[in-house]
Coordinates of C-alpha atoms and ligand atoms in Angstrom, one line a residue:
M26 CA 0.0 0.0 0.0
S27 CA 2.8 2.4 0.8
R28 CA 4.2 4.3 -2.0
K29 CA 7.7 5.7 -2.2
K30 CA 7.8 9.4 -1.7
Q31 CA 8.1 11.0 -5.1
R32 CA 10.0 14.2 -5.7
C33 CA 10.0 16.5 -8.6
S34 CA 12.0 19.6 -9.6
R35 CA 10.7 23.1 -10.0
R36 CA 11.2 22.7 -13.7
D37 CA 8.8 19.7 -13.6
F38 CA 6.3 21.9 -11.9
F39 CA 6.4 24.5 -14.7
K40 CA 6.2 21.7 -17.3
I41 CA 3.0 20.5 -15.6
T42 CA 1.3 23.9 -14.8
G43 CA 2.2 25.4 -18.2
A44 CA 3.5 28.8 -17.0
A45 CA 2.1 30.6 -20.1
G46 CA -1.4 29.5 -19.3
I47 CA -1.5 30.3 -15.6
G48 CA -2.5 34.0 -16.0
S49 CA -5.8 33.1 -17.8
A50 CA -6.5 30.0 -15.9
I51 CA -7.2 31.2 -12.4
A52 CA -10.6 30.1 -11.3
S53 CA -11.6 29.5 -7.7
I54 CA -14.1 26.7 -7.7
G55 CA -15.2 25.3 -4.3
N56 CA -12.6 24.3 -1.8
V57 CA -9.9 23.8 -4.4
A58 CA -6.9 25.5 -5.9
G59 CA -7.4 27.9 -8.8
A60 CA -6.8 26.3 -12.1
A61 CA -3.3 26.5 -13.4
A62 CA -3.9 24.0 -16.1
P63 CA -1.1 22.2 -17.9
A64 CA -0.3 23.0 -21.4
D65 CA -0.1 19.4 -22.2
S66 CA -1.5 16.9 -19.8
K67 CA 0.7 14.1 -21.2
D68 CA 3.6 15.9 -19.6
S69 CA 2.3 15.1 -16.1
G70 CA 2.8 11.4 -16.8
P71 CA 5.2 9.7 -14.4
K72 CA 5.3 12.1 -11.5
L73 CA 3.1 10.9 -8.7
V74 CA 1.8 13.0 -5.8
P75 CA 4.1 12.4 -2.8
T76 CA 3.0 10.5 0.3
R77 CA 3.3 11.0 4.0
P78 CA 2.9 8.7 7.0
F79 CA -0.6 8.7 8.4
G80 CA 0.0 9.0 12.1
K81 CA 1.1 5.7 13.7
T82 CA -1.0 3.6 11.4
G83 CA 2.0 2.4 9.4
E84 CA 0.2 3.7 6.2
H85 CA 1.5 6.3 3.8
V86 CA -1.2 8.4 2.1
S87 CA -1.0 10.8 -0.8
I88 CA -0.6 14.4 0.5
L89 CA -3.6 15.3 -1.7
S90 CA -6.9 13.6 -1.1
F91 CA -9.7 13.4 -3.6
G92 CA -12.7 15.0 -1.9
G93 CA -15.8 13.4 -3.2
S94 CA -18.7 15.4 -1.8
H95 CA -19.7 16.7 -5.3
N96 CA -21.7 14.6 -7.7
L97 CA -19.3 12.0 -9.1
K98 CA -21.9 10.3 -11.2
S99 CA -20.3 11.1 -14.5
K100 CA -16.7 11.4 -13.2
Q101 CA -15.2 8.0 -13.8
L102 CA -12.5 9.4 -16.0
L103 CA -11.7 12.0 -13.4
L104 CA -11.3 9.3 -10.8
K105 CA -9.0 7.3 -13.1
Q106 CA -6.9 10.4 -13.8
A107 CA -6.6 11.1 -10.1
F108 CA -5.5 7.6 -9.5
K109 CA -2.9 7.8 -12.3
M110 CA -1.5 11.0 -10.8
G111 CA -1.0 9.4 -7.4
V112 CA -4.1 10.9 -5.7
T113 CA -4.7 7.6 -3.9
Y114 CA -6.5 8.8 -0.8
W115 CA -10.2 9.1 -1.6
D116 CA -12.7 10.7 0.7
T117 CA -16.5 10.2 0.6
A118 CA -19.5 9.9 3.1
E119 CA -22.7 8.1 3.2
R120 CA -24.5 11.4 2.8
Y121 CA -22.6 13.0 -0.1
S122 CA -24.8 13.6 -3.0
G123 CA -27.5 11.5 -1.3
G124 CA -25.2 8.4 -1.6
K125 CA -24.3 8.9 -5.2
S126 CA -20.7 9.8 -4.3
E127 CA -20.2 6.3 -2.8
Q128 CA -22.0 4.7 -5.6
A129 CA -19.8 6.4 -8.2
M130 CA -16.6 5.3 -6.4
G131 CA -18.2 1.8 -6.1
K132 CA -18.7 1.8 -9.9
Y133 CA -15.1 2.6 -10.3
F134 CA -13.9 -0.1 -7.9
A135 CA -16.1 -2.7 -9.7
K136 CA -14.4 -1.8 -13.0
Y137 CA -10.9 -1.5 -11.5
P138 CA -10.6 -3.9 -8.6
D139 CA -6.8 -3.7 -8.6
D140 CA -7.0 0.0 -8.0
R141 CA -9.1 -0.5 -4.9
K142 CA -6.2 -2.2 -3.2
K143 CA -4.1 0.9 -3.8
I144 CA -6.6 3.4 -2.6
F145 CA -6.8 4.6 1.0
L146 CA -10.5 4.8 1.2
V147 CA -12.4 6.9 3.7
T148 CA -16.1 7.2 4.3
K149 CA -18.1 8.6 7.2
A150 CA -21.5 8.6 8.9
R151 CA -23.1 11.4 10.9
T152 CA -23.7 9.4 14.0
S153 CA -21.8 7.7 16.8
D154 CA -24.6 5.4 17.8
P155 CA -23.3 1.8 17.4
E156 CA -26.5 0.4 15.8
K157 CA -26.7 3.2 13.3
L158 CA -23.0 3.0 12.6
S159 CA -23.3 -0.6 11.7
R160 CA -26.2 0.1 9.4
Y161 CA -24.5 3.0 7.7
L162 CA -21.2 1.1 7.3
N163 CA -22.9 -1.9 5.7
Q164 CA -24.7 0.4 3.3
S165 CA -21.5 2.2 2.5
L166 CA -19.6 -1.1 1.8
E167 CA -22.4 -2.2 -0.5
R168 CA -22.4 1.1 -2.4
L169 CA -18.6 1.2 -2.6
K170 CA -18.4 -2.4 -3.9
T171 CA -15.8 -3.2 -1.3
T172 CA -15.5 -5.4 1.7
Y173 CA -13.7 -2.8 3.9
V174 CA -12.8 0.8 4.2
D175 CA -9.4 2.0 5.3
L176 CA -10.6 4.7 7.6
Y177 CA -14.1 5.2 9.0
F178 CA -15.1 8.6 10.4
V179 CA -17.8 9.8 12.7
H180 CA -18.8 12.8 10.6
M181 CA -19.0 16.4 11.9
V182 CA -18.1 15.9 15.5
T183 CA -18.5 19.0 17.7
N184 CA -18.0 17.6 21.1
V185 CA -15.7 14.6 21.5
K186 CA -16.7 13.8 25.1
E187 CA -20.4 13.6 24.3
Q188 CA -20.2 11.9 20.9
L189 CA -17.3 9.5 21.1
T190 CA -18.4 7.3 24.0
K191 CA -17.1 3.9 25.3
A192 CA -19.9 2.3 23.2
T193 CA -18.4 4.0 20.0
K194 CA -15.0 2.7 21.0
A195 CA -16.3 -0.8 21.4
W196 CA -18.1 -0.6 18.0
A197 CA -14.9 0.6 16.3
E198 CA -12.9 -2.3 17.8
K199 CA -15.5 -4.8 16.7
A200 CA -15.7 -3.4 13.2
K201 CA -11.9 -3.6 13.0
A202 CA -11.9 -7.2 14.2
K203 CA -14.5 -8.1 11.5
G204 CA -12.2 -6.5 8.9
K205 CA -14.8 -4.0 7.8
I206 CA -12.7 -1.0 8.8
R207 CA -8.9 -0.7 9.2
F208 CA -8.8 2.5 11.2
F209 CA -11.2 4.8 13.0
G210 CA -11.6 8.5 13.7
F211 CA -13.7 11.5 13.1
S212 CA -14.1 14.7 11.1
T213 CA -14.7 18.1 12.7
H214 CA -15.7 21.5 11.3
K215 CA -16.7 23.2 14.6
N216 CA -14.8 23.7 17.8
M217 CA -12.0 22.0 16.0
E218 CA -9.3 22.9 18.5
N219 CA -11.2 21.4 21.4
C220 CA -12.1 18.3 19.3
L221 CA -8.5 17.8 18.3
M222 CA -7.3 18.1 21.9
Q223 CA -10.0 15.8 23.3
G224 CA -9.4 13.3 20.4
A225 CA -5.7 13.2 21.2
K226 CA -6.5 12.3 24.8
L227 CA -8.8 9.4 23.9
G228 CA -6.0 7.0 22.9
W229 CA -8.1 5.0 20.4
I230 CA -8.4 7.5 17.5
D231 CA -6.3 6.7 14.4
G232 CA -7.2 9.7 12.2
I233 CA -8.9 13.1 12.2
M234 CA -10.0 15.3 9.4
T235 CA -10.3 18.9 10.5
S236 CA -10.8 22.4 9.1
Y237 CA -7.3 23.9 8.9
N238 CA -5.9 26.6 6.8
Y239 CA -3.7 29.8 6.6
R240 CA -6.2 31.6 8.8
L241 CA -6.7 29.0 11.5
M242 CA -3.1 27.7 11.8
H243 CA -1.7 30.6 13.8
T244 CA -3.7 30.5 17.0
D245 CA -2.1 29.0 20.1
D246 CA -5.0 26.7 20.7
M247 CA -4.8 25.3 17.2
K248 CA -1.0 24.9 17.4
K249 CA -1.3 23.0 20.7
A250 CA -4.1 20.8 19.5
V251 CA -2.2 19.8 16.3
E252 CA 0.9 19.1 18.4
A253 CA -1.2 17.0 20.8
C254 CA -2.5 14.9 17.9
A255 CA 0.9 14.5 16.4
E256 CA 2.2 13.3 19.8
A257 CA -0.7 10.9 20.1
G258 CA 0.2 9.4 16.7
I259 CA -3.1 10.5 15.1
G260 CA -3.0 10.9 11.3
L261 CA -4.3 14.4 10.4
T262 CA -6.1 15.5 7.2
A263 CA -6.8 19.2 6.5
M264 CA -9.9 20.4 4.8
K265 CA -11.4 23.8 4.0
T266 CA -7.9 24.9 3.2
Q267 CA -9.0 27.8 0.9
A268 CA -10.8 29.4 3.9
K269 CA -13.3 31.3 1.8
F270 CA -15.2 34.2 3.3
F271 CA -18.5 36.0 2.9
A272 CA -17.4 38.5 0.3
Y273 CA -20.9 40.0 -0.2
F274 CA -21.1 41.1 3.4
Y275 CA -17.6 42.4 3.5
A276 CA -17.6 46.0 4.7
D277 CA -14.2 47.1 3.2
I278 CA -14.2 45.5 -0.3
G279 CA -11.5 47.9 -1.4
R280 CA -9.1 46.6 1.2
E281 CA -10.0 43.0 0.3
N282 CA -9.5 43.7 -3.4
E283 CA -6.1 45.2 -2.7
A284 CA -5.0 42.3 -0.5
A285 CA -6.2 39.8 -3.1
A286 CA -4.4 41.6 -5.9
M287 CA -1.1 41.6 -3.9
L288 CA -1.5 37.8 -3.4
T289 CA -2.2 37.1 -7.0
D290 CA 0.6 39.4 -8.2
R291 CA 3.3 37.9 -6.0
F292 CA 2.4 34.2 -6.4
M293 CA 1.9 34.4 -10.1
K294 CA 5.4 35.8 -10.4
K295 CA 6.6 32.8 -8.5
G296 CA 4.8 30.4 -10.8
F297 CA 1.7 29.4 -8.8
T298 CA -1.7 30.7 -8.0
P299 CA -2.9 32.1 -4.6
E300 CA -5.0 28.9 -4.3
Q301 CA -2.0 26.7 -4.8
A302 CA -0.1 28.9 -2.2
K303 CA -2.8 28.2 0.3
L304 CA -2.4 24.5 -0.2
K305 CA 1.4 24.8 0.3
A306 CA 0.9 26.8 3.5
V307 CA -0.9 23.7 5.0
W308 CA 1.6 21.2 3.5
E309 CA 4.4 23.1 5.2
N310 CA 3.1 21.7 8.5
P311 CA 4.6 18.2 8.6
H312 CA 1.9 17.1 11.2
F313 CA -0.7 17.1 8.4
A314 CA -0.5 13.9 6.3
S315 CA -2.9 15.1 3.6
I316 CA -5.2 17.8 2.3
C317 CA -8.7 16.8 1.3
S318 CA -9.8 18.9 -1.6
E319 CA -12.9 18.9 -3.8
M320 CA -11.7 18.4 -7.4
P321 CA -14.7 18.5 -9.6
N322 CA -12.9 18.7 -12.9
M323 CA -9.6 17.9 -14.6
A324 CA -8.2 21.5 -14.5
I325 CA -8.6 21.7 -10.7
L326 CA -7.2 18.2 -10.2
Q327 CA -4.1 19.1 -12.3
A328 CA -3.6 22.4 -10.5
N329 CA -3.8 20.8 -7.1
V330 CA -1.5 18.0 -8.3
A331 CA 1.0 20.5 -9.7
A332 CA 1.0 22.3 -6.3
A333 CA 1.6 18.9 -4.5
L334 CA 4.5 18.1 -6.8
D335 CA 6.2 21.5 -6.6
Q336 CA 9.0 21.6 -4.0
T337 CA 9.3 25.4 -3.7
D338 CA 8.8 26.5 -0.1
L339 CA 6.9 29.6 0.7
S340 CA 9.2 32.4 1.9
I341 CA 8.7 34.4 5.1
Q342 CA 7.4 37.2 2.9
D343 CA 4.9 34.8 1.2
R344 CA 3.6 33.7 4.6
Q345 CA 3.4 37.3 5.7
L346 CA 1.4 38.2 2.6
L347 CA -1.1 35.3 3.2
D348 CA -1.4 36.5 6.8
S349 CA -2.1 40.1 5.7
Y350 CA -4.8 38.7 3.3
A351 CA -6.3 36.7 6.2
Q352 CA -6.4 39.7 8.4
A353 CA -7.8 42.0 5.7
T354 CA -10.7 39.5 5.1
A355 CA -11.2 38.2 8.6
P356 CA -14.5 40.0 9.2
G357 CA -16.1 37.8 6.5
Y358 CA -14.7 34.5 7.7
C359 CA -16.4 32.2 10.1
A360 CA -13.7 30.4 12.2
G361 CA -16.0 27.6 13.3
C362 CA -15.8 28.6 17.0
G363 CA -19.5 27.7 17.7
N364 CA -18.9 27.4 21.4
V365 CA -18.4 31.2 21.5
C366 CA -21.5 32.5 19.7
E367 CA -23.9 29.6 20.2
S368 CA -23.8 29.9 24.0
A369 CA -24.9 33.5 23.7
V370 CA -28.2 32.8 22.0
K371 CA -31.3 30.9 23.1
D372 CA -32.7 27.8 21.5
N373 CA -29.4 26.0 20.7
V374 CA -29.1 27.7 17.3
P375 CA -26.2 26.0 15.5
I376 CA -24.9 29.3 14.1
S377 CA -21.6 27.9 13.1
D378 CA -23.2 25.1 11.1
I379 CA -25.6 27.5 9.4
M380 CA -22.6 29.7 8.5
R381 CA -21.0 26.7 6.8
Y382 CA -24.2 25.8 4.9
L383 CA -24.3 29.5 3.7
M384 CA -20.7 29.2 2.6
Y385 CA -21.5 26.0 0.6
H386 CA -24.3 27.8 -1.0
D387 CA -22.8 31.2 -1.7
E388 CA -19.1 30.6 -2.2
Y389 CA -18.7 26.9 -3.0
G390 CA -21.6 26.8 -5.5
N391 CA -23.0 23.6 -3.8
Q392 CA -26.6 24.7 -3.4
Q393 CA -28.0 21.3 -3.2
R394 CA -25.8 20.1 -0.4
A395 CA -26.3 23.4 1.5
T396 CA -30.1 23.1 1.2
R397 CA -30.1 19.5 2.3
L398 CA -28.0 20.2 5.4
F399 CA -30.2 23.2 6.3
S400 CA -33.4 21.2 5.9
D401 CA -32.0 18.6 8.4
L402 CA -32.2 21.3 11.2
P403 CA -35.1 20.9 13.6
P404 CA -38.2 22.7 12.1
L405 CA -38.5 24.8 15.3
T406 CA -34.9 26.1 14.9
R407 CA -35.6 27.0 11.3
K408 CA -38.8 28.8 12.2
R409 CA -37.2 30.9 15.0
L410 CA -34.0 31.7 13.2
A411 CA -35.0 35.1 12.0
S412 CA -36.5 36.3 15.2
I413 CA -33.6 35.5 17.6
D414 CA -31.6 38.3 19.2
Y415 CA -28.0 37.8 18.0
S416 CA -26.5 41.0 19.5
K417 CA -24.6 39.3 22.3
A418 CA -23.3 36.7 19.9
E419 CA -22.1 39.4 17.5
Q420 CA -20.3 41.1 20.4
L421 CA -18.5 37.9 21.3
C422 CA -17.6 36.8 17.7
P423 CA -13.9 37.1 17.3
Q424 CA -14.3 37.6 13.5
K425 CA -16.9 40.4 14.1
L426 CA -19.4 38.7 11.7
P427 CA -22.8 40.3 11.1
I428 CA -24.5 37.1 12.5
A429 CA -28.1 38.4 12.5
R430 CA -27.8 39.5 8.8
L431 CA -26.3 36.1 7.9
M432 CA -28.9 34.2 9.7
N433 CA -31.6 36.2 8.0
R434 CA -30.0 35.5 4.7
A435 CA -30.0 31.8 5.5
V436 CA -33.7 32.0 6.2
E437 CA -34.3 33.9 2.9
I438 CA -32.4 31.6 0.6
F439 CA -33.1 28.2 2.3
S440 CA -36.7 28.5 3.3
G441 CA -38.0 28.5 -0.2
N442 CA -35.7 25.6 -1.1
V443 CA -36.8 23.6 2.0
A444 CA -40.5 24.2 1.2
R445 CA -39.9 23.0 -2.4
R446 CA -38.1 19.9 -1.1
A447 CA -40.8 19.1 1.4
Ligands
SF4_518 S1 -20.1 33.3 13.9 FE1 -18.2 34.1 14.9 S2 -18.2 33.2 17.0 FE2 -19.7 32.0 15.7 S3 -18.5 30.3 14.9 FE3 -18.4 31.9 13.3 S4 -16.5 33.1 13.9 FE4 -17.0 31.8 15.7

């Protein structure tokens, strides 16, 4: 399963990205690097995405993971190309695209059974109840046309102590003993620092996928939590590495534009896009084994692979520039610290989750997924959302987000969709 770490020179990188085409090819699509498409994809031939050890599992995984939350129904060629490029860590979930993501990967494995053995396959379920986990896992295995997954996650964990119980641990051990899963862990988008720290203390977690990016990486809490996981031998995967923000609510668009232009100008001169630089910023932390990125088309896949192959380090100045950009756009970015704002409002409103659904809708172009997630909220929460007083939450929010306006927007855009889905 392990692959030898592959290296390539800076010249290889330019060969792959096609420097002449970079300027016209920038396109931010979802949680992915902007497209610096190769002039000739044949040139990307033998270079494979490097691998890193995944915690103490003994596995090596590709540093770029194929995020499969989008509709993969007609993406068999894309999956094949990802495999050929060495993107051999694939991520899906029982919920993604209503199960179609797993089915599409299953279709691929049925056609290429030898590839399955070389793929580090992750799927997840949004429960930690043993009975439901068994049901979801069996369903996932059937859809994926496989007898095992390499890593199984409890999806969207927000409170480790409450969600990952002794019963969950016993279930994981049993599933491992049956050969249905090889490793076990969880994903987290909310209160990540706490979840990572608590996960590190459990002693039975093999892997964690967490929101992590050039904005979140600098806080003491995040640094300590990542260190704790590394010491505990937990394999870490970063997601949400592009750290998009609510541009339409941004008060100082001139400052944002200026910061974005500086980023583009500098990184393009160095031969990569700002999106590729944001991936590099995460890879520079050796505690992260991989980055999970949505790659809905060949151009994005190639741009991300090119960034993974390039060995140029970011300079101090590059990092400072990313930091300036993060600061200039901070008032539009939700940092996932739900424990801060949610305790300041009544009715257990999951503000941080709703922010994420809005982000999927407005900035990632994934309206279907956003609407489905919003419609899963309790009807009473949805009904009361627009009438709650968010003033205290806004005062506490470290990012100074206009929470009330954003919650109102969520009601506006999702309510119609929810009614249509009902
Ligand atoms: S709205 Fe503010 S306090 Fe709440 S999760 Fe987002 S950044 Fe944190």
